[in-house]
Short mmCIF file of C-alpha atoms and ligand atoms in Angstrom, two decimals:
data_model
loop_
_atom_site.label_atom_id
_atom_site.label_comp_id
_atom_site.label_asym_id
_atom_site.label_seq_id
_atom_site.Cartn_x
_atom_site.Cartn_y
_atom_site.Cartn_z
CA MET A 200 -11.91 35.49 12.23
CA SER A 201 -12.71 32.38 9.92
CA ARG A 202 -15.87 30.60 11.39
CA MET A 203 -15.34 27.65 14.09
CA GLN A 204 -14.75 24.50 13.02
CA GLN A 205 -17.11 21.45 13.43
CA VAL A 206 -15.09 18.39 14.50
CA THR A 207 -16.26 14.89 14.81
CA VAL A 208 -13.95 12.22 17.35
CA LEU A 209 -14.28 8.66 16.44
CA GLY A 210 -13.11 6.56 19.27
CA ALA A 211 -13.78 9.33 21.60
CA THR A 212 -13.22 7.08 24.54
CA GLY A 213 -9.64 6.03 23.46
CA SER A 214 -6.06 7.46 24.27
CA ILE A 215 -6.12 9.06 21.06
CA GLY A 216 -9.76 10.40 21.33
CA LEU A 217 -8.94 11.91 24.83
CA SER A 218 -5.86 13.58 23.63
CA THR A 219 -7.62 15.00 20.75
CA LEU A 220 -10.27 16.53 22.82
CA ASP A 221 -7.39 18.06 25.29
CA VAL A 222 -6.26 19.94 22.31
CA ILE A 223 -9.57 20.76 21.22
CA GLY A 224 -10.49 21.91 24.82
CA ARG A 225 -7.57 24.25 24.78
CA HIS A 226 -8.75 25.96 21.43
CA ALA A 227 -12.62 26.08 22.53
CA GLU A 228 -12.45 29.58 19.94
CA GLN A 229 -11.76 27.54 17.12
CA TYR A 230 -13.17 24.20 17.38
CA GLN A 231 -16.37 23.06 17.99
CA VAL A 232 -17.09 19.09 18.87
CA PHE A 233 -20.07 18.29 16.32
CA ALA A 234 -20.34 14.52 17.49
CA LEU A 235 -18.33 11.48 19.55
CA SER A 236 -18.37 7.73 19.00
CA GLY A 237 -17.95 5.33 22.03
CA PHE A 238 -17.66 1.53 22.09
CA SER A 239 -17.89 0.06 25.30
CA ARG A 240 -16.77 2.57 28.05
CA LEU A 241 -20.78 4.29 27.82
CA GLU A 242 -19.95 6.12 31.27
CA GLN A 243 -16.68 7.76 30.03
CA LEU A 244 -18.94 8.58 26.68
CA LEU A 245 -21.58 10.25 28.87
CA ALA A 246 -18.93 12.19 30.58
CA LEU A 247 -17.40 13.54 27.63
CA CYS A 248 -20.83 14.32 26.05
CA VAL A 249 -21.56 16.27 29.12
CA ARG A 250 -18.65 18.22 29.19
CA HIS A 251 -18.20 18.84 25.26
CA ARG A 252 -22.27 18.96 24.34
CA PRO A 253 -21.93 17.48 21.08
CA ARG A 254 -24.89 17.23 18.52
CA PHE A 255 -24.43 13.73 18.25
CA ALA A 256 -23.04 10.89 19.84
CA ALA A 257 -22.50 6.74 17.82
CA VAL A 258 -22.56 3.70 20.00
CA PRO A 259 -22.76 0.38 18.83
CA THR A 260 -25.77 -1.24 19.52
CA ALA A 261 -29.47 -0.36 20.33
CA ALA A 262 -28.91 -1.38 23.71
CA ALA A 263 -25.70 1.08 24.41
CA ALA A 264 -27.78 4.11 22.66
CA ALA A 265 -30.97 3.46 25.49
CA GLN A 266 -28.39 3.65 28.05
CA LEU A 267 -26.81 6.29 26.80
CA ARG A 268 -29.90 8.02 26.08
CA ALA A 269 -31.12 7.81 29.75
CA GLY A 270 -27.83 9.12 30.93
CA LEU A 271 -27.88 12.14 28.38
CA ARG A 272 -31.82 12.91 29.63
CA GLU A 273 -30.43 12.93 33.78
CA HIS A 274 -27.79 15.61 32.70
CA GLY A 275 -29.94 17.87 30.34
CA CYS A 276 -27.61 17.26 27.81
CA SER A 277 -29.52 17.18 24.14
CA THR A 278 -27.02 15.60 22.17
CA GLU A 279 -28.70 13.20 19.77
CA VAL A 280 -28.06 9.56 20.10
CA LEU A 281 -27.06 7.09 16.99
CA GLU A 282 -26.43 3.13 16.74
CA GLY A 283 -24.46 1.06 14.72
CA GLU A 284 -21.86 1.37 11.46
CA ALA A 285 -24.60 3.67 10.00
CA GLY A 286 -24.19 6.02 12.88
CA LEU A 287 -20.64 6.39 12.66
CA SER A 288 -20.69 6.88 9.11
CA ALA A 289 -23.33 9.76 9.32
CA ILE A 290 -21.27 11.34 12.02
CA ALA A 291 -17.87 11.41 9.85
CA SER A 292 -19.53 12.20 6.85
CA ALA A 293 -22.92 14.53 7.66
CA ALA A 294 -22.63 18.19 5.74
CA GLU A 295 -21.72 20.28 8.54
CA VAL A 296 -18.48 18.46 9.05
CA ASP A 297 -15.32 20.21 8.52
CA VAL A 298 -12.54 17.72 10.24
CA VAL A 299 -12.76 13.82 11.19
CA MET A 300 -10.49 12.51 13.85
CA ALA A 301 -10.25 8.74 12.86
CA ALA A 302 -9.24 7.09 15.98
CA ILE A 303 -11.07 3.55 16.17
CA VAL A 304 -8.99 0.67 16.43
CA GLY A 305 -8.47 -1.73 14.33
CA ALA A 306 -10.83 -2.91 11.09
CA ALA A 307 -13.91 -1.77 12.75
CA GLY A 308 -12.95 1.99 11.91
CA LEU A 309 -12.36 1.48 8.16
CA LYS A 310 -15.87 2.10 7.11
CA PRO A 311 -16.23 5.42 8.70
CA THR A 312 -12.45 6.68 8.10
CA LEU A 313 -13.62 5.58 4.32
CA ALA A 314 -17.08 7.64 4.53
CA ALA A 315 -15.02 10.70 6.31
CA VAL A 316 -12.73 10.65 3.21
CA GLU A 317 -15.56 9.91 0.31
CA ALA A 318 -17.39 12.92 2.10
CA GLY A 319 -13.94 14.76 1.36
CA LYS A 320 -13.43 16.02 4.53
CA LYS A 321 -10.25 16.81 6.35
CA VAL A 322 -9.41 13.27 7.95
CA LEU A 323 -6.98 12.90 10.50
CA LEU A 324 -5.56 9.53 10.30
CA ALA A 325 -4.66 7.35 13.82
CA ASN A 326 -6.34 4.27 12.53
CA LYS A 327 -3.57 2.94 10.39
CA GLU A 328 -5.35 -0.46 10.60
CA ALA A 329 -8.12 1.20 8.07
CA LEU A 330 -4.82 2.28 5.50
CA VAL A 331 -3.08 -1.08 5.95
CA MET A 332 -6.18 -3.05 4.78
CA SER A 333 -7.30 -0.99 2.07
CA GLY A 334 -4.65 1.19 0.96
CA ALA A 335 -5.29 1.38 -2.78
CA LEU A 336 -9.09 1.62 -2.43
CA PHE A 337 -8.17 4.40 0.48
CA MET A 338 -5.94 6.69 -1.67
CA ASP A 339 -8.03 6.33 -4.70
CA ALA A 340 -10.73 7.86 -2.17
CA VAL A 341 -8.86 10.68 -1.60
CA ARG A 342 -7.77 11.47 -4.46
CA HIS A 343 -11.04 11.55 -6.03
CA SER A 344 -12.80 13.27 -3.18
CA GLY A 345 -10.36 15.95 -2.29
CA ALA A 346 -10.05 14.98 0.88
CA VAL A 347 -6.93 16.26 2.91
CA LEU A 348 -5.66 13.18 4.87
CA LEU A 349 -3.01 14.15 7.37
CA PRO A 350 -1.13 11.57 9.47
CA ILE A 351 -1.43 11.30 13.57
CA ASP A 352 0.66 8.52 13.87
CA SER A 353 3.74 10.16 15.49
CA GLU A 354 6.32 9.06 12.71
CA HIS A 355 3.95 9.37 9.88
CA ASN A 356 3.46 13.47 11.17
CA ALA A 357 7.16 13.55 11.63
CA ILE A 358 7.94 12.43 8.04
CA PHE A 359 4.84 14.64 6.86
CA GLN A 360 6.64 17.72 8.43
CA CYS A 361 10.22 16.70 6.92
CA LEU A 362 8.95 16.86 3.69
CA PRO A 363 8.49 19.75 0.84
CA GLY A 364 4.54 20.79 0.48
CA ASP A 365 4.73 18.91 -2.69
CA TYR A 366 5.78 15.69 -2.42
CA ALA A 367 2.82 14.43 -3.86
CA ARG A 368 5.00 14.90 -7.41
CA GLY A 369 6.76 11.83 -6.22
CA LEU A 370 9.49 11.38 -3.73
CA GLU A 371 12.04 11.15 -6.36
CA ALA A 372 11.20 14.11 -7.69
CA VAL A 373 11.83 16.31 -4.55
CA GLY A 374 15.02 14.52 -4.03
CA VAL A 375 14.19 12.05 -0.74
CA ARG A 376 16.98 9.26 -0.93
CA ARG A 377 14.90 7.21 2.16
CA ILE A 378 12.07 7.29 4.94
CA LEU A 379 13.94 6.32 8.03
CA LEU A 380 11.07 5.25 10.00
CA THR A 381 12.03 5.22 14.19
CA ALA A 382 10.98 2.78 16.90
CA SER A 383 11.64 2.52 20.52
CA GLY A 384 12.27 -1.17 20.15
CA GLY A 385 8.94 -1.35 22.85
CA PRO A 386 9.15 -2.55 26.49
CA PHE A 387 11.11 -6.10 25.49
CA ARG A 388 13.90 -4.62 23.32
CA GLN A 389 16.50 -5.95 25.83
CA THR A 390 14.10 -9.11 27.53
CA PRO A 391 16.50 -12.10 27.09
CA LEU A 392 15.36 -14.05 24.21
CA ALA A 393 14.53 -16.67 26.00
CA GLN A 394 12.73 -15.31 28.68
CA LEU A 395 9.72 -13.81 25.73
CA ALA A 396 7.66 -16.72 26.02
CA GLU A 397 6.92 -16.07 29.87
CA VAL A 398 6.07 -11.99 29.35
CA THR A 399 2.50 -11.00 30.25
CA PRO A 400 -0.18 -8.87 28.78
CA GLU A 401 0.81 -6.23 31.65
CA GLN A 402 4.30 -6.43 31.17
CA ALA A 403 3.63 -6.10 27.00
CA CYS A 404 1.39 -3.27 27.53
CA ALA A 405 3.91 -1.39 30.15
CA HIS A 406 5.17 0.93 27.35
CA PRO A 407 8.39 2.81 28.29
CA ASN A 408 7.73 5.89 26.45
CA TRP A 409 3.86 6.08 25.19
CA SER A 410 0.99 5.47 27.02
CA MET A 411 -1.55 4.23 24.66
CA GLY A 412 -4.24 1.79 24.32
CA ARG A 413 -3.81 -2.02 24.94
CA LYS A 414 -3.87 -2.97 21.36
CA ILE A 415 -1.49 -1.02 19.82
CA SER A 416 0.98 -1.23 22.85
CA VAL A 417 0.99 -5.32 22.02
CA ASP A 418 1.69 -4.07 18.72
CA SER A 419 4.64 -1.80 19.85
CA ALA A 420 5.90 -4.72 22.01
CA SER A 421 6.24 -7.35 18.78
CA MET A 422 7.18 -4.40 16.64
CA MET A 423 3.88 -5.46 14.29
CA ASN A 424 3.05 -2.03 15.07
CA LYS A 425 6.49 -0.75 13.00
CA GLY A 426 5.50 -3.37 10.57
CA LEU A 427 1.37 -1.78 10.06
CA GLU A 428 3.57 1.53 10.30
CA LEU A 429 5.64 0.56 7.40
CA ILE A 430 3.01 0.13 4.93
CA GLU A 431 1.38 3.18 6.14
CA ALA A 432 3.85 5.05 4.96
CA CYS A 433 4.28 3.44 1.58
CA TRP A 434 0.63 4.66 0.96
CA LEU A 435 0.57 7.90 2.67
CA PHE A 436 3.82 9.04 0.36
CA ASP A 437 3.81 6.82 -2.15
CA ALA A 438 7.23 4.94 -1.56
CA ALA A 439 8.18 1.42 -2.37
CA PRO A 440 8.86 -0.61 0.89
CA SER A 441 12.94 -0.60 0.21
CA LYS A 442 12.66 3.15 0.32
CA VAL A 443 11.60 3.03 4.38
CA GLU A 444 14.17 2.00 6.66
CA VAL A 445 13.40 1.32 10.41
CA VAL A 446 15.91 2.53 12.88
CA VAL A 447 15.41 1.61 17.09
CA HIS A 448 15.72 4.77 18.90
CA PRO A 449 14.68 3.90 22.32
CA GLN A 450 14.48 7.43 23.30
CA SER A 451 11.43 8.55 21.27
CA VAL A 452 12.53 11.68 20.78
CA ILE A 453 13.37 12.00 16.74
CA HIS A 454 9.65 10.71 15.80
CA SER A 455 11.25 9.88 12.24
CA LEU A 456 13.43 11.14 9.18
CA VAL A 457 13.77 11.96 6.02
CA ASP A 458 16.98 11.22 3.94
CA TYR A 459 17.61 13.77 0.76
CA VAL A 460 20.39 13.09 -2.18
CA ASP A 461 22.30 15.86 -1.30
CA GLY A 462 23.00 14.37 2.31
CA SER A 463 20.76 16.38 4.23
CA VAL A 464 18.82 14.58 6.42
CA LEU A 465 15.55 16.51 8.40
CA ALA A 466 14.19 15.04 11.68
CA GLN A 467 11.30 16.41 13.71
CA LEU A 468 11.62 15.76 17.73
CA GLY A 469 9.47 16.44 20.08
CA ASN A 470 8.73 14.70 23.71
CA PRO A 471 6.73 11.43 23.29
CA ASP A 472 2.91 13.09 23.58
CA MET A 473 0.38 12.45 20.93
CA ARG A 474 -1.01 16.25 21.42
CA THR A 475 1.81 17.45 19.17
CA PRO A 476 0.55 15.53 16.05
CA ILE A 477 -2.89 15.67 16.93
CA ALA A 478 -2.60 19.78 17.31
CA ASN A 479 -0.03 19.79 13.95
CA ALA A 480 -2.67 17.95 12.17
CA LEU A 481 -5.33 19.93 13.49
CA ALA A 482 -4.24 23.42 12.78
CA TRP A 483 -2.27 22.41 9.65
CA PRO A 484 -0.84 24.27 8.01
CA ARG A 485 -1.03 26.48 10.84
CA ARG A 486 0.35 25.88 14.57
CA ILE A 487 -1.21 26.10 17.91
CA ASP A 488 -0.43 25.35 21.09
CA SER A 489 -0.96 21.63 22.33
CA GLY A 490 -0.26 21.50 25.81
CA VAL A 491 2.83 19.56 25.53
CA ALA A 492 6.30 20.90 27.43
CA PRO A 493 9.01 22.46 25.28
CA LEU A 494 11.69 19.49 24.36
CA ASP A 495 14.32 19.78 27.09
CA LEU A 496 17.80 18.71 25.63
CA PHE A 497 19.72 19.02 28.35
CA ALA A 498 17.76 16.37 30.41
CA ILE A 499 17.62 14.21 27.33
CA ALA A 500 21.33 14.45 27.04
CA ARG A 501 21.75 11.82 24.04
CA LEU A 502 20.04 10.05 21.37
CA ASP A 503 20.72 6.16 20.54
CA PHE A 504 19.96 4.28 17.56
CA GLU A 505 20.48 0.79 16.56
CA ALA A 506 19.17 -1.94 13.47
CA PRO A 507 16.03 -3.67 14.59
CA ASP A 508 16.90 -7.20 15.75
CA GLU A 509 14.50 -9.29 13.32
CA GLN A 510 14.78 -12.39 15.72
CA ARG A 511 13.58 -10.84 18.11
CA PHE A 512 10.99 -9.10 16.10
CA PRO A 513 10.22 -11.26 13.40
CA CYS A 514 6.39 -9.35 13.06
CA LEU A 515 8.67 -6.75 10.98
CA ARG A 516 10.21 -9.36 8.78
CA ILE A 517 6.87 -10.73 8.27
CA ALA A 518 4.73 -7.44 8.11
CA ARG A 519 7.53 -6.14 5.25
CA GLN A 520 7.28 -9.39 3.33
CA ALA A 521 3.02 -8.94 3.04
CA ALA A 522 3.99 -5.00 1.81
CA GLU A 523 6.33 -6.89 -1.00
CA ALA A 524 3.30 -8.81 -1.66
CA GLY A 525 0.87 -6.29 -1.75
CA ASP A 526 -2.99 -6.83 -2.97
CA SER A 527 -4.38 -8.59 0.11
CA ALA A 528 -1.29 -9.44 1.80
CA PRO A 529 -1.49 -6.58 4.17
CA ALA A 530 -5.51 -7.29 4.46
CA VAL A 531 -4.46 -10.68 5.94
CA LEU A 532 -1.85 -9.63 8.28
CA ASN A 533 -3.87 -6.96 9.96
CA ALA A 534 -6.79 -9.24 10.64
CA ALA A 535 -4.39 -12.03 11.60
CA ASN A 536 -2.71 -10.13 13.98
CA GLU A 537 -5.76 -8.43 15.60
CA VAL A 538 -6.76 -11.74 16.44
CA ALA A 539 -3.72 -13.22 17.80
CA VAL A 540 -3.49 -9.43 19.90
CA GLU A 541 -6.88 -10.59 21.49
CA ALA A 542 -5.73 -14.01 22.30
CA PHE A 543 -2.45 -12.64 24.08
CA LEU A 544 -4.06 -10.05 25.70
CA ALA A 545 -6.69 -12.89 27.13
CA GLY A 546 -3.82 -15.58 27.76
CA ARG A 547 -4.56 -18.07 25.40
CA ILE A 548 -1.12 -17.62 23.48
CA ARG A 549 2.25 -17.03 24.39
CA PHE A 550 3.83 -13.39 23.17
CA PRO A 551 6.32 -15.55 20.74
CA GLU A 552 3.15 -16.89 19.13
CA ILE A 553 1.85 -13.96 17.65
CA ALA A 554 4.33 -13.92 15.18
CA SER A 555 3.93 -17.65 14.82
CA MET A 556 0.18 -17.40 13.99
CA ILE A 557 0.34 -14.30 11.87
CA GLU A 558 3.14 -15.94 9.37
CA ARG A 559 0.93 -19.34 9.53
CA VAL A 560 -2.28 -17.46 8.35
CA LEU A 561 -0.32 -15.69 5.65
CA ASP A 562 0.94 -19.02 4.38
CA GLN A 563 -2.18 -20.49 4.26
CA GLN A 564 -4.28 -17.36 2.18
CA PRO A 565 -3.17 -16.88 -1.68
CA VAL A 566 -2.49 -13.10 -2.16
CA VAL A 567 -5.35 -12.05 -4.58
CA PRO A 568 -6.07 -8.66 -6.13
CA VAL A 569 -8.37 -5.96 -3.84
CA ALA A 570 -10.69 -3.97 -5.91
CA SER A 571 -13.57 -3.33 -3.87
CA LEU A 572 -14.21 -2.77 -0.22
CA ASP A 573 -15.92 -6.16 -0.39
CA ALA A 574 -12.80 -8.21 -1.69
CA VAL A 575 -11.13 -6.30 1.30
CA PHE A 576 -13.43 -7.75 4.03
CA SER A 577 -13.35 -11.04 2.31
CA ALA A 578 -9.22 -11.31 2.92
CA ASP A 579 -10.12 -10.05 6.32
CA GLN A 580 -13.00 -12.63 7.24
CA ARG A 581 -10.95 -15.59 5.74
CA ALA A 582 -7.65 -14.78 7.62
CA ARG A 583 -9.72 -14.10 11.05
CA GLN A 584 -11.49 -17.57 10.27
CA LEU A 585 -7.52 -19.08 9.55
CA ALA A 586 -6.37 -17.87 12.73
CA GLY A 587 -9.67 -19.31 14.39
CA GLU A 588 -8.86 -22.48 13.16
CA TRP A 589 -5.18 -22.15 14.57
CA LEU A 590 -6.10 -21.07 17.92
CA SER A 591 -8.47 -24.12 18.32
CA ARG A 592 -5.93 -26.31 17.44
CA HIS A 593 -3.68 -24.85 19.37
CA ASP A 594 -6.04 -24.63 22.57
CA ARG A 595 -6.12 -28.90 22.05
P1 LIG B 850 -7.79 2.67 22.57
O1 LIG B 850 -8.11 1.46 22.58
O2 LIG B 850 -7.63 3.93 23.75
O3 LIG B 850 -9.20 3.42 21.94
C1 LIG B 850 -9.89 2.56 20.87
C2 LIG B 850 -11.52 3.60 20.68
O4 LIG B 850 -12.19 2.83 19.42
C3 LIG B 850 -11.96 3.67 21.59
O5 LIG B 850 -12.88 4.86 21.60
C4 LIG B 850 -13.02 2.57 21.42
O6 LIG B 850 -14.22 2.53 22.05
C5 LIG B 850 -13.15 2.31 20.05
N1 LIG B 850 -13.34 1.31 19.31
C6 LIG B 850 -12.75 0.06 19.93
N2 LIG B 850 -13.49 -1.49 19.22
C7 LIG B 850 -14.40 -0.43 18.32
C8 LIG B 850 -15.29 -0.96 17.47
N3 LIG B 850 -14.98 -2.75 17.04
N4 LIG B 850 -16.33 -0.39 16.96
C9 LIG B 850 -15.84 0.65 17.29
N5 LIG B 850 -15.42 1.49 18.08
C10 LIG B 850 -14.53 0.62 18.62
O7 LIG B 850 -6.82 3.08 21.10
P2 LIG B 850 -5.90 4.23 20.52
O8 LIG B 850 -4.58 4.11 21.43
O9 LIG B 850 -6.78 5.44 21.01
O10 LIG B 850 -5.38 4.20 19.35
C11 LIG B 850 -6.44 4.08 18.60
C12 LIG B 850 -5.72 4.09 17.19
O11 LIG B 850 -4.80 5.07 16.94
C13 LIG B 850 -5.23 2.98 16.64
O12 LIG B 850 -5.52 2.50 15.26
C14 LIG B 850 -4.05 2.77 17.12
O13 LIG B 850 -3.17 2.42 16.15
C15 LIG B 850 -3.61 4.69 16.58
N6 LIG B 850 -2.41 5.21 17.06
C16 LIG B 850 -2.63 5.11 18.69
C17 LIG B 850 -1.49 5.84 19.23
C18 LIG B 850 -1.69 6.53 20.86
O14 LIG B 850 -0.63 7.02 20.99
N7 LIG B 850 -2.64 5.71 21.11
C19 LIG B 850 -0.37 6.69 18.10
C20 LIG B 850 -0.36 6.38 17.18
C21 LIG B 850 -1.37 5.41 16.59
MG1 LIG B 851 3.36 5.59 15.95
#
């Protein structure tokens, strides 16, 4: 029997973080929680610490740390509390850690995720924004450190499962013609176009198949999520953007497919529950129970497919252009999108303005090489500034 695997969960209080702890809880003889991080939901983080008894917890500020420490004392819990970015990077790279679940949402996850990669950990990547922002640097760090990078995004986990073990030789070398990335089409797939300007954040967050955090829910509604995933797939599998085709599949049962030159198309199917890709990556190359119900094909009865409608979903086109432009463009796309989604959730802009704002920011910012993390963050900051200016002009 091998020793217990020590796991750090970055973003433990989120949708992916909680699903990860659910899977870990089913295999307490194999996995031990080493550290958890939270951001604003401190009560929930406290409850998770009491339940899982991690060595460390990481929170954003000194005030949050004081509050969490007081709660931990009350519960007689000896978890040590760390603060700020340094705390996140410390729990991501500590020598005792075997596995890091990277499930912070957005650009805030980049530094700790990269710290885990640089420390050569087994990294379970949910935080797609980190890879989108810094793809070349990130994948270089994986190669140099020997980290094992496993995709959690259901589509990328599906592709990973459909590829042969030696796919790193190159997709062409292993006979792959195309990657088929499935998309549900989100809650607005059939909404009359004229009504899109009136949709509310609650409607955008009511995904037909998946229960997720608010940011990725809005991204799914605009299909920017699929755009980010296209870029994510290019980096993970060393594919040109032209080799990745988006297929709308409203049931979210096929999580993606790989099309081979001999005409074979391999797909991975399953109920839409993130515990499947989480369990797959956690135990890889073995299989463990995830708690997900078996797929009932008779109940599903049919699977539908359609081409994406780029008039309805301009974000998909904009993201593909950013993927093709490369260099700083994906980081700019991601930052502008983060600002736009936050503005939409706050009721400052209408749904279709998410795309207009991102496109305007991309048009205004020249594409430059991003050979260092500083260059990535400077592109990110500049995009946020331009997006902020767009918003203040818009508010007037
Ligand atoms: P969520 O909003 O439910 O949780 C986000 C987590 O990040 C929380 O623990 C929060 O405390 C933490 N966080 C937020 N802002 C932070 C900051 N500034 N600094 C440090 N921590 C911060 O989001 P989610 O749905 O769990 O998604 C997490 C990541 O996983 C995203 O990148 C998302 O795209 C990806 N993902 C999610 C799903 C899903 O089904 N939920 C599927 C595929 C990929
Ligand atoms: Mg996905």
